[in-house]
Amino acid sequence: EAQVTQNPRYLITVTGKKLTVTCSQNMNHEYMSWYRQDPGLGLRQIYYSMNVEVTDKGDVPEGYKVSRKEKRNFPLILESPSPNQTSLYFCASSLGQADLNTEAFFGQGTRLTVV
Amino acid sequence: AQRVTQPEKLLSVFKGAPVELKCNYSYSGSPELFWYVQYSRQRLQLLLRHISRESIKGFTADLNKGETSFHLKKPFAQEEDSAMYYCAPSYNNNDMRFGAGTRLTVKP
């Protein structure tokens, strides 16, 4: 089944303790991205990746890192989490070829609480 | 700056009433336009895309390039339409930005 898988689904952590949220897709998509969803603010893009070893900042990259060492995986890293990073996070992927009207597929979300 | 505006954060209608969720975009070039929906406790999923010109679950959306709008419409809302709706223009490199979303509640 074609899908985007995030882990963990729920995470409670303490301020300053490094964490990684994994994202994996099995559709051979080139484009992957991370969003955070907050009430009243909608979905805001954190980072995106056009292809392996190509990543770029989205609208709210501060406090986050990503890597794209292989096509299928795009982990989100919080080196020193803070309470303002408490949010619902979504990973998404799409085919990524220019000039194609391609749909984005989303993971099931990771609810992160930083205390 | 590229911008997507969904002016209504909350929209409430009665079952059977028409509904329109507004979306205005500000982009250079000609983006592809999508509407995504998120039902309670589910992941976001594609509702429709303008290039397909299709009706999904009774919803349609018309692209108005002059007004840079892509409003989502349904003539008769159903309770199961209650969800969060996001308008999403996409660059031709598939970089996708989302509006703030509109939470639609359809009351019985």
Tab-separated table of C-alpha atoms in Angstrom:
chain	number	residue	atom	x	y	z
A	1	GLU	CA	0.000	0.000	0.000
A	2	ALA	CA	1.330	3.424	-0.973
A	3	GLN	CA	1.811	5.456	2.148
A	4	VAL	CA	3.765	7.921	4.238
A	5	THR	CA	4.618	6.646	7.687
A	6	GLN	CA	5.635	8.772	10.638
A	7	ASN	CA	6.920	7.620	13.991
A	8	PRO	CA	6.172	8.061	16.769
A	9	ARG	CA	2.521	9.068	16.692
A	10	TYR	CA	2.688	10.638	20.132
A	11	LEU	CA	5.685	11.927	22.051
A	12	ILE	CA	6.071	13.750	25.328
A	13	THR	CA	9.546	14.998	26.086
A	14	VAL	CA	11.387	17.490	28.254
A	15	THR	CA	12.971	20.747	27.208
A	16	GLY	CA	16.422	20.293	25.740
A	17	LYS	CA	16.317	16.552	25.137
A	18	LYS	CA	17.158	15.838	21.508
A	19	LEU	CA	14.573	13.920	19.532
A	20	THR	CA	13.970	12.651	16.021
A	21	VAL	CA	10.666	12.104	14.267
A	22	THR	CA	11.010	9.698	11.387
A	23	CYS	CA	9.190	9.857	8.071
A	24	SER	CA	9.292	7.222	5.382
A	25	GLN	CA	7.496	6.898	2.037
A	26	ASN	CA	7.306	3.908	-0.279
A	27	MET	CA	6.236	5.681	-3.465
A	28	ASN	CA	9.675	6.651	-4.756
A	29	HIS	CA	8.703	10.306	-4.425
A	30	GLU	CA	11.372	12.927	-4.929
A	31	TYR	CA	9.744	15.703	-2.918
A	32	MET	CA	9.240	15.498	0.837
A	33	SER	CA	8.364	18.124	3.387
A	34	TRP	CA	7.548	18.726	7.026
A	35	TYR	CA	4.742	20.879	8.383
A	36	ARG	CA	3.529	21.843	11.789
A	37	GLN	CA	-0.140	22.388	12.444
A	38	ASP	CA	-1.227	24.818	15.141
A	39	PRO	CA	-4.729	26.088	15.935
A	40	GLY	CA	-5.537	29.234	14.000
A	41	LEU	CA	-2.271	29.073	12.058
A	42	GLY	CA	-2.982	26.141	9.801
A	43	LEU	CA	-0.132	24.199	8.244
A	44	ARG	CA	3.232	25.902	8.163
A	45	GLN	CA	6.135	24.420	6.288
A	46	ILE	CA	9.271	23.728	8.288
A	47	TYR	CA	11.665	22.207	5.744
A	48	TYR	CA	11.400	20.564	2.382
A	49	SER	CA	13.547	18.424	0.152
A	50	MET	CA	13.505	18.262	-3.633
A	51	ASN	CA	15.638	15.144	-3.754
A	52	VAL	CA	18.379	13.219	-1.987
A	53	GLU	CA	20.894	15.534	-0.328
A	54	VAL	CA	18.827	18.594	-1.322
A	55	THR	CA	17.009	20.326	1.513
A	56	ASP	CA	15.790	23.858	2.053
A	57	LYS	CA	14.091	25.954	4.692
A	58	GLY	CA	10.380	26.487	4.696
A	59	ASP	CA	8.577	29.234	6.561
A	60	VAL	CA	9.364	28.205	10.154
A	61	PRO	CA	12.713	26.353	10.198
A	62	GLU	CA	14.120	27.718	13.465
A	63	GLY	CA	14.860	25.000	15.988
A	64	TYR	CA	14.634	22.155	13.466
A	65	LYS	CA	17.002	20.179	11.292
A	66	VAL	CA	16.386	17.628	8.581
A	67	SER	CA	18.405	15.245	6.479
A	68	ARG	CA	17.767	13.410	3.238
A	69	LYS	CA	20.408	10.738	2.870
A	70	GLU	CA	18.121	8.390	0.959
A	71	LYS	CA	15.027	8.961	-1.090
A	72	ARG	CA	12.521	7.239	1.135
A	73	ASN	CA	13.412	8.832	4.487
A	74	PHE	CA	13.201	12.410	5.705
A	75	PRO	CA	13.677	12.625	9.481
A	76	LEU	CA	12.912	15.772	11.453
A	77	ILE	CA	15.396	16.516	14.218
A	78	LEU	CA	14.876	18.759	17.201
A	79	GLU	CA	18.316	19.252	18.744
A	80	SER	CA	17.051	21.101	21.818
A	81	PRO	CA	13.261	21.085	21.948
A	82	SER	CA	11.427	23.924	23.615
A	83	PRO	CA	7.792	24.225	24.734
A	84	ASN	CA	6.922	26.432	21.746
A	85	GLN	CA	7.610	23.416	19.545
A	86	THR	CA	4.654	21.614	21.057
A	87	SER	CA	2.540	20.956	17.991
A	88	LEU	CA	1.122	18.426	15.565
A	89	TYR	CA	3.644	17.563	12.879
A	90	PHE	CA	2.942	16.187	9.423
A	91	CYS	CA	5.282	14.765	6.865
A	92	ALA	CA	4.259	14.803	3.212
A	93	SER	CA	5.648	13.545	-0.065
A	94	SER	CA	4.861	14.052	-3.720
A	95	LEU	CA	6.243	12.971	-7.054
A	96	GLY	CA	8.220	16.155	-7.367
A	97	GLN	CA	8.636	16.388	-11.087
A	98	ALA	CA	8.441	19.883	-12.448
A	99	ASP	CA	5.346	20.909	-14.336
A	100	LEU	CA	3.270	18.020	-13.118
A	101	ASN	CA	0.188	18.594	-11.064
A	102	THR	CA	0.945	16.014	-8.427
A	103	GLU	CA	-0.853	15.345	-5.218
A	104	ALA	CA	0.821	15.400	-1.823
A	105	PHE	CA	0.454	12.361	0.415
A	106	PHE	CA	0.520	12.898	4.144
A	107	GLY	CA	1.610	10.900	7.121
A	108	GLN	CA	-0.757	10.313	10.000
A	109	GLY	CA	0.817	12.994	12.130
A	110	THR	CA	2.991	13.149	15.244
A	111	ARG	CA	1.687	14.949	18.282
A	112	LEU	CA	4.655	16.340	20.184
A	113	THR	CA	4.471	17.844	23.651
A	114	VAL	CA	7.539	19.519	25.128
A	115	VAL	CA	7.341	20.185	28.862
B	1	ALA	CA	5.975	37.070	-0.882
B	2	GLN	CA	3.836	34.100	-1.772
B	3	ARG	CA	0.656	34.061	0.228
B	4	VAL	CA	-2.513	32.019	0.607
B	5	THR	CA	-5.500	33.538	2.369
B	6	GLN	CA	-8.463	31.671	3.722
B	7	PRO	CA	-10.376	34.491	5.385
B	8	GLU	CA	-12.745	32.371	7.445
B	9	LYS	CA	-11.213	30.305	10.221
B	10	LEU	CA	-14.604	28.970	11.223
B	11	LEU	CA	-17.677	28.424	9.082
B	12	SER	CA	-20.936	26.970	10.297
B	13	VAL	CA	-23.936	26.074	8.152
B	14	PHE	CA	-27.023	23.939	8.501
B	15	LYS	CA	-27.419	20.657	6.694
B	16	GLY	CA	-28.769	21.195	3.206
B	17	ALA	CA	-27.557	24.787	2.981
B	18	PRO	CA	-25.025	25.902	0.364
B	19	VAL	CA	-21.473	26.378	1.512
B	20	GLU	CA	-18.549	28.324	0.082
B	21	LEU	CA	-15.043	28.234	1.497
B	22	LYS	CA	-12.964	31.102	0.221
B	23	CYS	CA	-9.366	30.984	-0.913
B	24	ASN	CA	-7.278	33.770	-2.405
B	25	TYR	CA	-3.709	33.323	-3.456
B	26	SER	CA	-0.908	35.663	-4.271
B	27	TYR	CA	1.744	34.088	-6.409
B	28	SER	CA	3.936	34.899	-9.310
B	29	GLY	CA	3.353	32.666	-12.282
B	30	SER	CA	0.496	30.207	-12.525
B	31	PRO	CA	0.360	27.772	-9.626
B	32	GLU	CA	-1.570	24.568	-9.628
B	33	LEU	CA	-4.328	24.682	-7.045
B	34	PHE	CA	-5.575	22.052	-4.657
B	35	TRP	CA	-8.032	21.668	-1.838
B	36	TYR	CA	-7.166	19.265	0.955
B	37	VAL	CA	-9.492	18.032	3.681
B	38	GLN	CA	-8.776	16.731	7.150
B	39	TYR	CA	-11.576	14.838	8.868
B	40	SER	CA	-11.481	14.422	12.620
B	41	ARG	CA	-8.488	12.342	13.740
B	42	GLN	CA	-7.411	11.594	10.178
B	43	ARG	CA	-4.539	12.659	8.014
B	44	LEU	CA	-4.892	15.296	5.335
B	45	GLN	CA	-6.057	14.021	2.006
B	46	LEU	CA	-6.616	15.505	-1.381
B	47	LEU	CA	-10.164	16.650	-2.026
B	48	LEU	CA	-9.805	18.056	-5.501
B	49	ARG	CA	-7.420	19.823	-7.864
B	50	HIS	CA	-8.391	22.510	-10.309
B	51	ILE	CA	-6.830	20.910	-13.365
B	52	SER	CA	-9.149	17.924	-13.066
B	53	ARG	CA	-12.274	20.089	-13.159
B	54	GLU	CA	-14.117	17.335	-11.363
B	55	SER	CA	-16.650	17.272	-8.561
B	56	ILE	CA	-15.654	15.283	-5.502
B	57	LYS	CA	-18.249	14.532	-2.807
B	58	GLY	CA	-20.375	17.243	-4.366
B	59	PHE	CA	-17.658	19.881	-4.042
B	60	THR	CA	-16.403	21.985	-6.932
B	61	ALA	CA	-13.846	24.754	-7.124
B	62	ASP	CA	-13.442	27.357	-9.819
B	63	LEU	CA	-10.179	29.050	-10.516
B	64	ASN	CA	-10.559	32.758	-11.154
B	65	LYS	CA	-7.202	34.030	-12.327
B	66	GLY	CA	-8.429	37.628	-12.493
B	67	GLU	CA	-9.367	37.585	-8.826
B	68	THR	CA	-6.667	35.011	-7.936
B	69	SER	CA	-9.280	32.981	-6.140
B	70	PHE	CA	-10.069	29.278	-5.895
B	71	HIS	CA	-13.201	29.087	-3.784
B	72	LEU	CA	-14.642	25.700	-2.804
B	73	LYS	CA	-18.388	25.268	-3.127
B	74	LYS	CA	-21.075	22.731	-2.418
B	75	PRO	CA	-24.764	23.379	-3.069
B	76	PHE	CA	-26.118	21.208	-0.241
B	77	ALA	CA	-23.872	20.623	2.761
B	78	GLN	CA	-24.009	17.330	4.654
B	79	GLU	CA	-23.031	16.620	8.260
B	80	GLU	CA	-20.191	14.388	7.086
B	81	ASP	CA	-18.649	17.401	5.365
B	82	SER	CA	-17.661	18.768	8.776
B	83	ALA	CA	-13.861	18.942	8.634
B	84	MET	CA	-10.878	21.205	8.270
B	85	TYR	CA	-10.290	22.423	4.715
B	86	TYR	CA	-7.018	23.739	3.352
B	87	CYS	CA	-6.396	25.565	0.119
B	88	ALA	CA	-2.952	24.824	-1.313
B	89	PRO	CA	-1.339	26.426	-4.332
B	90	SER	CA	1.623	24.515	-5.628
B	91	TYR	CA	4.615	25.824	-7.495
B	92	ASN	CA	5.638	23.989	-10.623
B	93	ASN	CA	8.400	22.341	-8.612
B	94	ASN	CA	5.731	20.889	-6.345
B	95	ASP	CA	6.617	23.061	-3.376
B	96	MET	CA	3.257	23.393	-1.699
B	97	ARG	CA	2.090	26.042	0.744
B	98	PHE	CA	-1.121	25.890	2.705
B	99	GLY	CA	-3.620	28.441	3.861
B	100	ALA	CA	-4.506	28.732	7.535
B	101	GLY	CA	-7.485	26.487	6.957
B	102	THR	CA	-11.232	26.782	7.471
B	103	ARG	CA	-13.040	24.605	9.957
B	104	LEU	CA	-16.440	23.778	8.523
B	105	THR	CA	-19.202	22.625	10.824
B	106	VAL	CA	-22.433	21.385	9.318
B	107	LYS	CA	-25.219	21.388	11.876
B	108	PRO	CA	-28.176	18.989	11.686
